[in-house]
Amino acid sequence: MKVKPKIGLISCSGEGLSEGLISRVATRRILEERDDVVTICLPLFIAGGQEERDFARDNPCITVDGCSKMCAAKGVKMYGKVQPKSSIIISEIVEKDSHLKPKSKNKIEPEDEKLVHETMKAITKEIEKVQEKDE
Amino acid sequence: MSEKKKSRCIIIPCSGIGKAVGTVSRRATYIVTNELLPNDTDSICLPLLTIKDKETVRKIRETPCITVDGCIAQCAKKNVEHHKGMLKGEIKILDIIKENPKLKPGTVLDIAADGEKLARKAAEKVVKIMGGNC
């Protein structure tokens, strides 16, 4: 029986923007809740070896980016030579509801929890879509 | 006319999401850039170097950089070296832990009080490096 690969969740974790922290925390919480997802530190695409660069080919990837520069999505294309199965951009979630704009890049403030929750909901929805397609 | 002040040094954490030491590196960077030397330091998103963003590559070639890495993979240092950035110093959180074996960082999402202490010690080392090199 062929074992299905786990879904790769790749967060930008960008340090320069509060949305980068949201991407990191939402991704990490999903990773701790589920056993059908795995991750990789994005900068390992350069710092690691071929095994790290093959991550995106070995695992169908969902990228979680803080801003429109989309480092995670671009990293998957650049090093994995594949398109992410799905891409989530936090700044687009914020655009739909400006009250969700995160306050700090240093720590999750209580008022940022709603955005983390919305991002986790979006990630979960995309995981289910990717799993449905693969069935 | 106001001119944007140029930072003396760019502090770059590793962006690691797999281990608590990655979060300690991130926290150490914010202690330097927000609290200890806010007028002299800046940071960048490391993933911008990974995707070869031209503006970010230019910035690390023109400005002295200090990297703060969580684990032995040393992603921050290797990304800066890959792009021939002006690397003036490097900190490894694992070294700080070796020097302070009683301090155990918590988790990726909550580094706890010991993680915060390690971050402060790493931040102080960054400031020390800056004193001599940047």
PDB file of C-alpha atoms in Angstrom:
ATOM      1  CA  MET A   1       0.000   0.000   0.000  1.00  0.00           C
ATOM      2  CA  LYS A   2       1.389   3.388  -0.974  1.00  0.00           C
ATOM      3  CA  VAL A   3       1.777   5.730   2.004  1.00  0.00           C
ATOM      4  CA  LYS A   4       0.438   9.202   1.339  1.00  0.00           C
ATOM      5  CA  PRO A   5       2.987  11.966   1.911  1.00  0.00           C
ATOM      6  CA  LYS A   6       2.216  14.414   4.667  1.00  0.00           C
ATOM      7  CA  ILE A   7       1.214  17.913   3.680  1.00  0.00           C
ATOM      8  CA  GLY A   8       4.054  20.424   3.890  1.00  0.00           C
ATOM      9  CA  LEU A   9       3.077  23.633   5.677  1.00  0.00           C
ATOM     10  CA  ILE A  10       5.616  26.348   5.001  1.00  0.00           C
ATOM     11  CA  SER A  11       5.409  29.629   6.860  1.00  0.00           C
ATOM     12  CA  CYS A  12       7.388  32.719   5.885  1.00  0.00           C
ATOM     13  CA  SER A  13       7.952  33.556   9.583  1.00  0.00           C
ATOM     14  CA  GLY A  14       9.131  36.990   8.397  1.00  0.00           C
ATOM     15  CA  GLU A  15      10.761  38.933  11.229  1.00  0.00           C
ATOM     16  CA  GLY A  16      10.197  42.331   9.680  1.00  0.00           C
ATOM     17  CA  LEU A  17       6.406  42.375   9.801  1.00  0.00           C
ATOM     18  CA  SER A  18       3.760  41.577  12.389  1.00  0.00           C
ATOM     19  CA  GLU A  19       2.010  39.466   9.733  1.00  0.00           C
ATOM     20  CA  GLY A  20       5.147  37.276   9.648  1.00  0.00           C
ATOM     21  CA  LEU A  21       4.646  36.450  13.307  1.00  0.00           C
ATOM     22  CA  ILE A  22       0.989  35.594  12.637  1.00  0.00           C
ATOM     23  CA  SER A  23       2.045  33.214   9.825  1.00  0.00           C
ATOM     24  CA  ARG A  24       4.526  31.557  12.158  1.00  0.00           C
ATOM     25  CA  VAL A  25       2.214  31.150  15.138  1.00  0.00           C
ATOM     26  CA  ALA A  26      -0.801  29.967  13.120  1.00  0.00           C
ATOM     27  CA  THR A  27       1.347  27.434  11.232  1.00  0.00           C
ATOM     28  CA  ARG A  28       2.999  26.166  14.381  1.00  0.00           C
ATOM     29  CA  ARG A  29      -0.309  25.725  16.203  1.00  0.00           C
ATOM     30  CA  ILE A  30      -1.682  23.664  13.288  1.00  0.00           C
ATOM     31  CA  LEU A  31       1.494  21.539  13.325  1.00  0.00           C
ATOM     32  CA  GLU A  32       0.993  20.837  17.014  1.00  0.00           C
ATOM     33  CA  GLU A  33      -2.680  19.921  16.537  1.00  0.00           C
ATOM     34  CA  ARG A  34      -2.372  17.528  13.590  1.00  0.00           C
ATOM     35  CA  ASP A  35      -0.155  14.609  12.673  1.00  0.00           C
ATOM     36  CA  ASP A  36      -0.751  14.763   8.902  1.00  0.00           C
ATOM     37  CA  VAL A  37       1.360  17.884   8.337  1.00  0.00           C
ATOM     38  CA  VAL A  38       5.091  18.623   8.446  1.00  0.00           C
ATOM     39  CA  THR A  39       7.163  21.765   8.057  1.00  0.00           C
ATOM     40  CA  ILE A  40      10.609  23.004   7.152  1.00  0.00           C
ATOM     41  CA  CYS A  41      12.400  26.221   8.111  1.00  0.00           C
ATOM     42  CA  LEU A  42      12.205  28.238   4.878  1.00  0.00           C
ATOM     43  CA  PRO A  43      15.857  29.514   4.936  1.00  0.00           C
ATOM     44  CA  LEU A  44      17.009  25.866   4.875  1.00  0.00           C
ATOM     45  CA  PHE A  45      16.308  25.916   1.142  1.00  0.00           C
ATOM     46  CA  ILE A  46      19.658  27.751   0.878  1.00  0.00           C
ATOM     47  CA  ALA A  47      21.353  26.622   4.075  1.00  0.00           C
ATOM     48  CA  GLY A  48      20.462  22.948   3.813  1.00  0.00           C
ATOM     49  CA  GLY A  49      21.239  20.223   1.314  1.00  0.00           C
ATOM     50  CA  GLN A  50      19.380  18.533  -1.534  1.00  0.00           C
ATOM     51  CA  GLU A  51      17.084  16.756   0.931  1.00  0.00           C
ATOM     52  CA  GLU A  52      15.753  20.109   2.126  1.00  0.00           C
ATOM     53  CA  ARG A  53      15.402  21.418  -1.426  1.00  0.00           C
ATOM     54  CA  ASP A  54      13.418  18.283  -2.329  1.00  0.00           C
ATOM     55  CA  PHE A  55      10.940  18.919   0.503  1.00  0.00           C
ATOM     56  CA  ALA A  56       8.433  20.670  -1.746  1.00  0.00           C
ATOM     57  CA  ARG A  57       8.578  17.906  -4.333  1.00  0.00           C
ATOM     58  CA  ASP A  58       8.189  15.200  -1.715  1.00  0.00           C
ATOM     59  CA  ASN A  59       5.279  16.846   0.110  1.00  0.00           C
ATOM     60  CA  PRO A  60       2.309  18.710  -1.387  1.00  0.00           C
ATOM     61  CA  CYS A  61       2.842  22.194   0.050  1.00  0.00           C
ATOM     62  CA  ILE A  62       0.593  24.898   1.430  1.00  0.00           C
ATOM     63  CA  THR A  63       2.425  28.171   1.957  1.00  0.00           C
ATOM     64  CA  VAL A  64       1.508  30.731   4.616  1.00  0.00           C
ATOM     65  CA  ASP A  65       2.921  34.166   3.804  1.00  0.00           C
ATOM     66  CA  GLY A  66       2.680  37.364   5.786  1.00  0.00           C
ATOM     67  CA  CYS A  67       2.798  39.795   2.887  1.00  0.00           C
ATOM     68  CA  SER A  68       2.509  40.097  -0.864  1.00  0.00           C
ATOM     69  CA  LYS A  69       6.238  39.424  -1.344  1.00  0.00           C
ATOM     70  CA  MET A  70       5.222  35.771  -0.802  1.00  0.00           C
ATOM     71  CA  CYS A  71       8.640  34.444   0.219  1.00  0.00           C
ATOM     72  CA  ALA A  72       7.301  31.001   1.147  1.00  0.00           C
ATOM     73  CA  ALA A  73       5.411  30.511  -2.123  1.00  0.00           C
ATOM     74  CA  LYS A  74       8.352  31.815  -4.165  1.00  0.00           C
ATOM     75  CA  GLY A  75      10.774  29.622  -2.208  1.00  0.00           C
ATOM     76  CA  VAL A  76       8.765  26.501  -3.053  1.00  0.00           C
ATOM     77  CA  LYS A  77       8.778  27.406  -6.759  1.00  0.00           C
ATOM     78  CA  MET A  78      12.452  28.439  -6.774  1.00  0.00           C
ATOM     79  CA  TYR A  79      13.920  25.449  -4.940  1.00  0.00           C
ATOM     80  CA  GLY A  80      11.279  22.729  -5.233  1.00  0.00           C
ATOM     81  CA  LYS A  81      10.534  23.520  -8.893  1.00  0.00           C
ATOM     82  CA  VAL A  82       6.830  22.984  -8.151  1.00  0.00           C
ATOM     83  CA  GLN A  83       3.856  25.238  -7.480  1.00  0.00           C
ATOM     84  CA  PRO A  84       2.462  25.228  -3.944  1.00  0.00           C
ATOM     85  CA  LYS A  85      -0.890  23.413  -3.835  1.00  0.00           C
ATOM     86  CA  SER A  86      -2.298  26.461  -2.116  1.00  0.00           C
ATOM     87  CA  SER A  87      -1.056  29.846  -0.880  1.00  0.00           C
ATOM     88  CA  ILE A  88      -2.423  31.848   2.027  1.00  0.00           C
ATOM     89  CA  ILE A  89      -1.456  35.518   2.421  1.00  0.00           C
ATOM     90  CA  ILE A  90      -2.154  37.080   5.816  1.00  0.00           C
ATOM     91  CA  SER A  91      -2.223  40.660   4.492  1.00  0.00           C
ATOM     92  CA  GLU A  92      -5.132  39.631   2.233  1.00  0.00           C
ATOM     93  CA  ILE A  93      -7.077  38.364   5.254  1.00  0.00           C
ATOM     94  CA  VAL A  94      -6.387  41.709   6.961  1.00  0.00           C
ATOM     95  CA  GLU A  95      -7.505  43.642   3.861  1.00  0.00           C
ATOM     96  CA  LYS A  96     -10.953  42.094   4.213  1.00  0.00           C
ATOM     97  CA  ASP A  97     -11.222  43.292   7.830  1.00  0.00           C
ATOM     98  CA  SER A  98      -8.867  46.100   8.849  1.00  0.00           C
ATOM     99  CA  HIS A  99      -9.704  45.529  12.531  1.00  0.00           C
ATOM    100  CA  LEU A 100      -7.598  42.388  12.286  1.00  0.00           C
ATOM    101  CA  LYS A 101      -4.359  44.319  11.586  1.00  0.00           C
ATOM    102  CA  PRO A 102      -1.814  42.794  14.017  1.00  0.00           C
ATOM    103  CA  LYS A 103      -0.232  45.076  16.605  1.00  0.00           C
ATOM    104  CA  SER A 104       3.218  43.641  17.238  1.00  0.00           C
ATOM    105  CA  LYS A 105       5.900  41.655  15.430  1.00  0.00           C
ATOM    106  CA  ASN A 106       7.430  40.695  18.744  1.00  0.00           C
ATOM    107  CA  LYS A 107       4.538  38.872  20.432  1.00  0.00           C
ATOM    108  CA  ILE A 108       0.936  37.898  19.900  1.00  0.00           C
ATOM    109  CA  GLU A 109      -1.232  40.441  21.690  1.00  0.00           C
ATOM    110  CA  PRO A 110      -4.676  39.297  22.937  1.00  0.00           C
ATOM    111  CA  GLU A 111      -6.352  41.305  20.145  1.00  0.00           C
ATOM    112  CA  ASP A 112      -4.233  39.451  17.534  1.00  0.00           C
ATOM    113  CA  GLU A 113      -5.705  36.085  18.533  1.00  0.00           C
ATOM    114  CA  LYS A 114      -8.651  36.581  16.182  1.00  0.00           C
ATOM    115  CA  LEU A 115      -6.310  36.916  13.180  1.00  0.00           C
ATOM    116  CA  VAL A 116      -4.331  33.843  14.286  1.00  0.00           C
ATOM    117  CA  HIS A 117      -7.639  31.961  14.542  1.00  0.00           C
ATOM    118  CA  GLU A 118      -8.796  33.157  11.100  1.00  0.00           C
ATOM    119  CA  THR A 119      -5.469  32.100   9.586  1.00  0.00           C
ATOM    120  CA  MET A 120      -5.692  28.673  11.227  1.00  0.00           C
ATOM    121  CA  LYS A 121      -9.207  28.277   9.817  1.00  0.00           C
ATOM    122  CA  ALA A 122      -7.905  29.166   6.331  1.00  0.00           C
ATOM    123  CA  ILE A 123      -5.012  26.681   6.665  1.00  0.00           C
ATOM    124  CA  THR A 124      -7.346  23.897   7.830  1.00  0.00           C
ATOM    125  CA  LYS A 125      -9.698  24.542   4.913  1.00  0.00           C
ATOM    126  CA  GLU A 126      -6.810  24.344   2.420  1.00  0.00           C
ATOM    127  CA  ILE A 127      -5.461  21.146   4.013  1.00  0.00           C
ATOM    128  CA  GLU A 128      -8.868  19.526   3.584  1.00  0.00           C
ATOM    129  CA  LYS A 129      -9.077  20.675  -0.043  1.00  0.00           C
ATOM    130  CA  VAL A 130      -5.644  19.263  -0.853  1.00  0.00           C
ATOM    131  CA  GLN A 131      -6.508  15.966   0.863  1.00  0.00           C
ATOM    132  CA  GLU A 132      -9.815  15.724  -1.045  1.00  0.00           C
ATOM    133  CA  LYS A 133      -8.047  16.273  -4.372  1.00  0.00           C
ATOM    134  CA  ASP A 134      -5.474  13.589  -3.572  1.00  0.00           C
ATOM    135  CA  GLU A 135      -8.104  10.947  -2.769  1.00  0.00           C
TER     136      GLU A 135
ATOM    137  CA  MET B   1      14.249  67.856   4.475  1.00  0.00           C
ATOM    138  CA  SER B   2      14.377  64.742   6.570  1.00  0.00           C
ATOM    139  CA  GLU B   3      16.630  61.908   5.597  1.00  0.00           C
ATOM    140  CA  LYS B   4      16.042  58.331   6.698  1.00  0.00           C
ATOM    141  CA  LYS B   5      18.731  57.385   9.182  1.00  0.00           C
ATOM    142  CA  LYS B   6      20.932  54.519   8.032  1.00  0.00           C
ATOM    143  CA  SER B   7      21.313  51.710  10.556  1.00  0.00           C
ATOM    144  CA  ARG B   8      24.785  50.894  11.772  1.00  0.00           C
ATOM    145  CA  CYS B   9      24.109  47.181  11.744  1.00  0.00           C
ATOM    146  CA  ILE B  10      21.514  44.654  10.574  1.00  0.00           C
ATOM    147  CA  ILE B  11      20.661  41.897  13.035  1.00  0.00           C
ATOM    148  CA  ILE B  12      19.348  38.759  11.333  1.00  0.00           C
ATOM    149  CA  PRO B  13      17.680  35.903  13.226  1.00  0.00           C
ATOM    150  CA  CYS B  14      17.259  32.462  11.696  1.00  0.00           C
ATOM    151  CA  SER B  15      13.460  32.307  11.202  1.00  0.00           C
ATOM    152  CA  GLY B  16      13.511  28.759  12.554  1.00  0.00           C
ATOM    153  CA  ILE B  17      10.057  27.343  13.213  1.00  0.00           C
ATOM    154  CA  GLY B  18      11.037  23.795  14.185  1.00  0.00           C
ATOM    155  CA  LYS B  19      12.793  24.385  17.499  1.00  0.00           C
ATOM    156  CA  ALA B  20      12.478  26.692  20.532  1.00  0.00           C
ATOM    157  CA  VAL B  21      16.001  28.000  19.861  1.00  0.00           C
ATOM    158  CA  GLY B  22      14.653  29.590  16.655  1.00  0.00           C
ATOM    159  CA  THR B  23      12.183  31.594  18.719  1.00  0.00           C
ATOM    160  CA  VAL B  24      14.964  32.549  21.150  1.00  0.00           C
ATOM    161  CA  SER B  25      17.008  33.891  18.206  1.00  0.00           C
ATOM    162  CA  ARG B  26      14.037  35.935  17.046  1.00  0.00           C
ATOM    163  CA  ARG B  27      13.407  37.315  20.541  1.00  0.00           C
ATOM    164  CA  ALA B  28      17.111  38.180  20.988  1.00  0.00           C
ATOM    165  CA  THR B  29      16.995  40.173  17.762  1.00  0.00           C
ATOM    166  CA  TYR B  30      13.961  42.170  18.905  1.00  0.00           C
ATOM    167  CA  ILE B  31      15.628  42.913  22.252  1.00  0.00           C
ATOM    168  CA  VAL B  32      18.516  44.515  20.341  1.00  0.00           C
ATOM    169  CA  THR B  33      16.489  46.300  17.652  1.00  0.00           C
ATOM    170  CA  ASN B  34      13.597  47.465  19.883  1.00  0.00           C
ATOM    171  CA  GLU B  35      15.168  47.950  23.321  1.00  0.00           C
ATOM    172  CA  LEU B  36      18.951  48.056  23.474  1.00  0.00           C
ATOM    173  CA  LEU B  37      19.988  49.828  20.258  1.00  0.00           C
ATOM    174  CA  PRO B  38      16.839  50.904  18.413  1.00  0.00           C
ATOM    175  CA  ASN B  39      18.549  53.815  16.661  1.00  0.00           C
ATOM    176  CA  ASP B  40      21.575  51.882  15.459  1.00  0.00           C
ATOM    177  CA  THR B  41      20.117  48.577  14.380  1.00  0.00           C
ATOM    178  CA  ASP B  42      17.556  47.162  12.042  1.00  0.00           C
ATOM    179  CA  SER B  43      16.466  43.726  10.969  1.00  0.00           C
ATOM    180  CA  ILE B  44      15.289  42.104   7.759  1.00  0.00           C
ATOM    181  CA  CYS B  45      13.064  39.161   6.923  1.00  0.00           C
ATOM    182  CA  LEU B  46      15.570  36.347   6.333  1.00  0.00           C
ATOM    183  CA  PRO B  47      13.256  34.611   3.803  1.00  0.00           C
ATOM    184  CA  LEU B  48      13.748  37.631   1.520  1.00  0.00           C
ATOM    185  CA  LEU B  49      17.375  36.557   1.213  1.00  0.00           C
ATOM    186  CA  THR B  50      16.298  32.985   0.554  1.00  0.00           C
ATOM    187  CA  ILE B  51      14.236  34.154  -2.431  1.00  0.00           C
ATOM    188  CA  LYS B  52      17.086  36.438  -3.570  1.00  0.00           C
ATOM    189  CA  ASP B  53      15.181  39.711  -3.186  1.00  0.00           C
ATOM    190  CA  LYS B  54      17.441  42.291  -4.871  1.00  0.00           C
ATOM    191  CA  GLU B  55      16.820  45.151  -2.437  1.00  0.00           C
ATOM    192  CA  THR B  56      17.510  42.936   0.578  1.00  0.00           C
ATOM    193  CA  VAL B  57      20.680  41.486  -0.982  1.00  0.00           C
ATOM    194  CA  ARG B  58      21.911  45.026  -1.680  1.00  0.00           C
ATOM    195  CA  LYS B  59      21.188  46.026   1.921  1.00  0.00           C
ATOM    196  CA  ILE B  60      23.231  43.184   3.470  1.00  0.00           C
ATOM    197  CA  ARG B  61      26.147  43.891   1.148  1.00  0.00           C
ATOM    198  CA  GLU B  62      26.226  47.575   2.132  1.00  0.00           C
ATOM    199  CA  THR B  63      25.564  47.284   5.872  1.00  0.00           C
ATOM    200  CA  PRO B  64      27.411  45.216   8.503  1.00  0.00           C
ATOM    201  CA  CYS B  65      25.366  42.186   9.568  1.00  0.00           C
ATOM    202  CA  ILE B  66      25.287  40.071  12.718  1.00  0.00           C
ATOM    203  CA  THR B  67      23.450  36.760  12.494  1.00  0.00           C
ATOM    204  CA  VAL B  68      21.649  35.073  15.379  1.00  0.00           C
ATOM    205  CA  ASP B  69      21.109  31.378  14.684  1.00  0.00           C
ATOM    206  CA  GLY B  70      19.139  28.908  16.736  1.00  0.00           C
ATOM    207  CA  CYS B  71      20.569  25.561  15.665  1.00  0.00           C
ATOM    208  CA  ILE B  72      23.602  24.040  13.980  1.00  0.00           C
ATOM    209  CA  ALA B  73      22.100  24.501  10.503  1.00  0.00           C
ATOM    210  CA  GLN B  74      22.994  28.215  10.877  1.00  0.00           C
ATOM    211  CA  CYS B  75      20.494  29.343   8.263  1.00  0.00           C
ATOM    212  CA  ALA B  76      20.970  33.060   8.912  1.00  0.00           C
ATOM    213  CA  LYS B  77      24.760  32.952   8.605  1.00  0.00           C
ATOM    214  CA  LYS B  78      24.673  30.710   5.518  1.00  0.00           C
ATOM    215  CA  ASN B  79      22.076  32.846   3.749  1.00  0.00           C
ATOM    216  CA  VAL B  80      24.197  35.979   4.354  1.00  0.00           C
ATOM    217  CA  GLU B  81      27.369  34.205   3.198  1.00  0.00           C
ATOM    218  CA  HIS B  82      25.592  32.822   0.134  1.00  0.00           C
ATOM    219  CA  HIS B  83      24.829  36.387  -0.975  1.00  0.00           C
ATOM    220  CA  LYS B  84      28.291  37.716  -0.017  1.00  0.00           C
ATOM    221  CA  GLY B  85      26.845  39.972   2.667  1.00  0.00           C
ATOM    222  CA  MET B  86      28.987  41.986   5.082  1.00  0.00           C
ATOM    223  CA  LEU B  87      29.011  39.449   7.939  1.00  0.00           C
ATOM    224  CA  LYS B  88      30.631  41.028  11.010  1.00  0.00           C
ATOM    225  CA  GLY B  89      29.625  38.530  13.653  1.00  0.00           C
ATOM    226  CA  GLU B  90      27.563  35.493  14.463  1.00  0.00           C
ATOM    227  CA  ILE B  91      25.765  34.230  17.535  1.00  0.00           C
ATOM    228  CA  LYS B  92      24.610  30.664  18.083  1.00  0.00           C
ATOM    229  CA  ILE B  93      21.888  30.177  20.664  1.00  0.00           C
ATOM    230  CA  LEU B  94      23.188  26.633  21.236  1.00  0.00           C
ATOM    231  CA  ASP B  95      26.493  28.174  22.408  1.00  0.00           C
ATOM    232  CA  ILE B  96      24.617  30.436  24.831  1.00  0.00           C
ATOM    233  CA  ILE B  97      22.845  27.339  26.193  1.00  0.00           C
ATOM    234  CA  LYS B  98      26.206  25.551  26.603  1.00  0.00           C
ATOM    235  CA  GLU B  99      27.480  28.532  28.587  1.00  0.00           C
ATOM    236  CA  ASN B 100      24.303  28.559  30.706  1.00  0.00           C
ATOM    237  CA  PRO B 101      23.392  24.889  31.075  1.00  0.00           C
ATOM    238  CA  LYS B 102      20.780  25.528  33.752  1.00  0.00           C
ATOM    239  CA  LEU B 103      18.690  27.604  31.347  1.00  0.00           C
ATOM    240  CA  LYS B 104      16.307  25.486  29.257  1.00  0.00           C
ATOM    241  CA  PRO B 105      14.169  27.261  26.665  1.00  0.00           C
ATOM    242  CA  GLY B 106      10.488  26.301  26.634  1.00  0.00           C
ATOM    243  CA  THR B 107       8.694  25.623  23.357  1.00  0.00           C
ATOM    244  CA  VAL B 108       8.550  27.206  19.892  1.00  0.00           C
ATOM    245  CA  LEU B 109       5.386  29.068  20.869  1.00  0.00           C
ATOM    246  CA  ASP B 110       6.446  29.957  24.408  1.00  0.00           C
ATOM    247  CA  ILE B 111      10.143  30.124  25.237  1.00  0.00           C
ATOM    248  CA  ALA B 112       9.259  30.767  28.920  1.00  0.00           C
ATOM    249  CA  ALA B 113      11.368  32.635  31.480  1.00  0.00           C
ATOM    250  CA  ASP B 114      14.549  30.658  30.783  1.00  0.00           C
ATOM    251  CA  GLY B 115      14.184  31.276  27.038  1.00  0.00           C
ATOM    252  CA  GLU B 116      13.789  34.983  27.709  1.00  0.00           C
ATOM    253  CA  LYS B 117      16.974  34.957  29.835  1.00  0.00           C
ATOM    254  CA  LEU B 118      18.861  33.186  27.028  1.00  0.00           C
ATOM    255  CA  ALA B 119      17.540  35.742  24.530  1.00  0.00           C
ATOM    256  CA  ARG B 120      18.801  38.602  26.747  1.00  0.00           C
ATOM    257  CA  LYS B 121      22.237  37.002  27.020  1.00  0.00           C
ATOM    258  CA  ALA B 122      22.358  36.560  23.234  1.00  0.00           C
ATOM    259  CA  ALA B 123      21.258  40.175  22.761  1.00  0.00           C
ATOM    260  CA  GLU B 124      24.032  41.386  25.070  1.00  0.00           C
ATOM    261  CA  LYS B 125      26.553  39.436  22.976  1.00  0.00           C
ATOM    262  CA  VAL B 126      25.248  41.094  19.823  1.00  0.00           C
ATOM    263  CA  VAL B 127      25.759  44.523  21.421  1.00  0.00           C
ATOM    264  CA  LYS B 128      29.284  43.516  22.431  1.00  0.00           C
ATOM    265  CA  ILE B 129      30.108  42.416  18.868  1.00  0.00           C
ATOM    266  CA  MET B 130      28.724  45.691  17.561  1.00  0.00           C
ATOM    267  CA  GLY B 131      31.005  47.651  19.852  1.00  0.00           C
ATOM    268  CA  GLY B 132      34.055  46.249  18.096  1.00  0.00           C
ATOM    269  CA  ASN B 133      32.944  45.665  14.537  1.00  0.00           C
ATOM    270  CA  CYS B 134      30.072  47.860  13.422  1.00  0.00           C
TER     271      CYS B 134
END
